[in-house]
PDB file of C-alpha atoms in Angstrom:
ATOM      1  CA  UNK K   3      98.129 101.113  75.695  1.00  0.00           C
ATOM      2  CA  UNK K   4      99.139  97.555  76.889  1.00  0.00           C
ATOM      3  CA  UNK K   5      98.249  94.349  75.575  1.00  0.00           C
ATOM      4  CA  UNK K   6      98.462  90.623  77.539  1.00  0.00           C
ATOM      5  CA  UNK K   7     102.021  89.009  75.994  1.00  0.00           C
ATOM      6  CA  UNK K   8     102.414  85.120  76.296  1.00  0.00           C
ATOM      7  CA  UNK K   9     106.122  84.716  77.773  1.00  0.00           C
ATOM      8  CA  UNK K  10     107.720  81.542  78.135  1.00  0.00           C
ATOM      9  CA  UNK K  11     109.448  80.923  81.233  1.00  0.00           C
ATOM     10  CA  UNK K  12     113.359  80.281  80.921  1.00  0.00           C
ATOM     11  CA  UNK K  13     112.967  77.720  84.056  1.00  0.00           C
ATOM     12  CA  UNK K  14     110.506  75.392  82.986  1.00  0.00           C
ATOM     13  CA  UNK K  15     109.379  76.117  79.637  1.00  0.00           C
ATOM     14  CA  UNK K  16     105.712  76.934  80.527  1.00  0.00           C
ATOM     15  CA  UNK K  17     103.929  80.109  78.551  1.00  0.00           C
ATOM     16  CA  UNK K  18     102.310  82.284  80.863  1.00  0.00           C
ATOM     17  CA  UNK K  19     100.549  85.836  80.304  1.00  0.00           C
ATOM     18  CA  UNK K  20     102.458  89.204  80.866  1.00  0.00           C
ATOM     19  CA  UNK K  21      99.180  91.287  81.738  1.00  0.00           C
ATOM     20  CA  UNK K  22      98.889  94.718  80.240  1.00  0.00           C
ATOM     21  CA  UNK K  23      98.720  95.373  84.685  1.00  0.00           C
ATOM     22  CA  UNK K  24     101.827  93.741  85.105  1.00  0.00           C
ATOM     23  CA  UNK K  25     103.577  95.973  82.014  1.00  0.00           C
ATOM     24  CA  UNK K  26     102.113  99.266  83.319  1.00  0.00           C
ATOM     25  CA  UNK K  27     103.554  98.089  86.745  1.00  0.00           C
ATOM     26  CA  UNK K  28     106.584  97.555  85.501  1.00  0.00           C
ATOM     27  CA  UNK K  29     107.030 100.814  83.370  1.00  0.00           C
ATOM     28  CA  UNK K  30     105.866 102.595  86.244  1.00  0.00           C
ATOM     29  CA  UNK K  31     108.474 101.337  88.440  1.00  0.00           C
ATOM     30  CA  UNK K  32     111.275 102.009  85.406  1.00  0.00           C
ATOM     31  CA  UNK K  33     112.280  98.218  85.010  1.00  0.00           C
ATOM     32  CA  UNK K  34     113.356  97.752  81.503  1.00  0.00           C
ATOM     33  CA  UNK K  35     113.337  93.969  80.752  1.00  0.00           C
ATOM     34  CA  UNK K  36     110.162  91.508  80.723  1.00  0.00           C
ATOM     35  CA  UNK K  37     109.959  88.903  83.312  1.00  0.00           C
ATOM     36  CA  UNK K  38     111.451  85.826  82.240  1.00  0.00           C
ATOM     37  CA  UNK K  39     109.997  83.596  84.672  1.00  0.00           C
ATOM     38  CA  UNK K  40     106.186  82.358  85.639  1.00  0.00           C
ATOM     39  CA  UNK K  41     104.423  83.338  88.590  1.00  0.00           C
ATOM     40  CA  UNK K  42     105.386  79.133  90.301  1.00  0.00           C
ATOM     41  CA  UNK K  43     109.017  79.529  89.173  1.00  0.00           C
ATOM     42  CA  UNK K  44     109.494  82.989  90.872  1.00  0.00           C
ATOM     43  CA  UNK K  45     108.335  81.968  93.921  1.00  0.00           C
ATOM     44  CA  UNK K  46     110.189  78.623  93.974  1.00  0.00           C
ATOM     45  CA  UNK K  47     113.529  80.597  93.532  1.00  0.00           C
ATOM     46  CA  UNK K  48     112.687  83.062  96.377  1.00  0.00           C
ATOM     47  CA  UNK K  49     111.524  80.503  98.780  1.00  0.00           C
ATOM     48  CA  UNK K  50     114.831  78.126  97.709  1.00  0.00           C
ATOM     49  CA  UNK K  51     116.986  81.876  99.317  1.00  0.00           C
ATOM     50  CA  UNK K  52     115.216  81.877 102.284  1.00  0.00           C
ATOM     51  CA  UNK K  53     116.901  80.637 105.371  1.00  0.00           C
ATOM     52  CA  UNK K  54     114.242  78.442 107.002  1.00  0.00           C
ATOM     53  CA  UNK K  55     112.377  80.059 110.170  1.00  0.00           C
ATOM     54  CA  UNK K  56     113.434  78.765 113.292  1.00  0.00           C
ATOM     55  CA  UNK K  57     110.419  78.015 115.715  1.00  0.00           C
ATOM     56  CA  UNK K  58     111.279  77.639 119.305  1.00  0.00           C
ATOM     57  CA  UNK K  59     109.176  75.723 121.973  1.00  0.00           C
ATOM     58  CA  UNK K  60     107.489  77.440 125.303  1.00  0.00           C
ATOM     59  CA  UNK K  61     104.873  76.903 127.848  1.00  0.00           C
ATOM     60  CA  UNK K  62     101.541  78.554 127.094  1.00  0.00           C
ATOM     61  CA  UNK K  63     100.877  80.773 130.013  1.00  0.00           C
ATOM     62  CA  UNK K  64      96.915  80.704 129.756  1.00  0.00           C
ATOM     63  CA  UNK K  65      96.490  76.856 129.507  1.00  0.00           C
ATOM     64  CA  UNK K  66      99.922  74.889 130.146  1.00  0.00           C
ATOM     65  CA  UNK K  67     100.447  73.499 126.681  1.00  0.00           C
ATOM     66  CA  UNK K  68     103.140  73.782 124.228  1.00  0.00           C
ATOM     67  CA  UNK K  69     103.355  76.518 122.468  1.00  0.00           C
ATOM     68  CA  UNK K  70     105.938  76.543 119.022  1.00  0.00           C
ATOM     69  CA  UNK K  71     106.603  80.319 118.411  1.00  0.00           C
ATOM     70  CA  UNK K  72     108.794  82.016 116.206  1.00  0.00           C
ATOM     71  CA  UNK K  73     110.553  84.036 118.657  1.00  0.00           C
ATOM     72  CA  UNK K  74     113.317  83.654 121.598  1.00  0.00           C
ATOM     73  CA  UNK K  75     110.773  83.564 124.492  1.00  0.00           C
ATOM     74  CA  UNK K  76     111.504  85.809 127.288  1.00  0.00           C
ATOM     75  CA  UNK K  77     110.997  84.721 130.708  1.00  0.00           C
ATOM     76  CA  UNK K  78     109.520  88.746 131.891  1.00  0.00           C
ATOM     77  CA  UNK K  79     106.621  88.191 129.025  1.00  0.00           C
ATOM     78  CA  UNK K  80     104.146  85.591 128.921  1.00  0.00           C
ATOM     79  CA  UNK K  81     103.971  83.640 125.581  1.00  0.00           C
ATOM     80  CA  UNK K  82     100.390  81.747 124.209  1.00  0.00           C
ATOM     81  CA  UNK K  83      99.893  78.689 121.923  1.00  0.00           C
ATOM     82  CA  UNK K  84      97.677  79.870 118.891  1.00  0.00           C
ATOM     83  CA  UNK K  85      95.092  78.827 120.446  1.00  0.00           C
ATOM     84  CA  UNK K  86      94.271  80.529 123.494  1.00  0.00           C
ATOM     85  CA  UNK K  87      95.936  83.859 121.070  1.00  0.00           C
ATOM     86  CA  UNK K  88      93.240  83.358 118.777  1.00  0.00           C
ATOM     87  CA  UNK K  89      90.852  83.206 121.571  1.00  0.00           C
ATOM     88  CA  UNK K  90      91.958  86.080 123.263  1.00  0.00           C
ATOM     89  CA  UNK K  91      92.094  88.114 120.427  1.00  0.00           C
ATOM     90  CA  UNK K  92      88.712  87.287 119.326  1.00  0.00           C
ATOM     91  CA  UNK K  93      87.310  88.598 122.600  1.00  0.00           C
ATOM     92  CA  UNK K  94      89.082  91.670 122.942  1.00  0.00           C
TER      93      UNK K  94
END
């Protein structure tokens, strides 16, 4: 039913390929108009609304080193650098 258009993106002028996935995706979800921008330019313009995460330093409570997490730590729970998480979720 669908055949692979070549779009050109209104951003940077590259072609890219409308799938015939991407148009049954689309009619299934009712949208009416094409896309009008590539896959790279898409993802540039949601990244550019995103506020940047905020990363907040602690003291891992397995080993003693620094641990950047993305979360207000609380002083009731311990918090881990990725390390010794990784470790302790690999062994259970």
């Amino acid at each position: 039913m669908y055949e692979d258009k070549t779009l050109k993106c209104k951003e940077c002028g590259n072609e890219f390929v409308f799938t015939a996935g991407e148009q049954a995706f689309y009619a299934e979800r009712g949208f009416q108009n094409e896309p009008q921008r590539c896959k790279a330019c898409r993802d540039a313009r949601k990244n550019a609304t995103r506020a940047p995460r905020e990363f907040f330093t602690a003291t891992c409570a397995r080993c003693g080193g620094e641990a950047k997490v993305p979360f207000q730590p609380k002083t009731d729970r311990p918090v881990f650098c990725s390390e010794c998480f990784s470790q302790m979720h690999n062994n259970g």
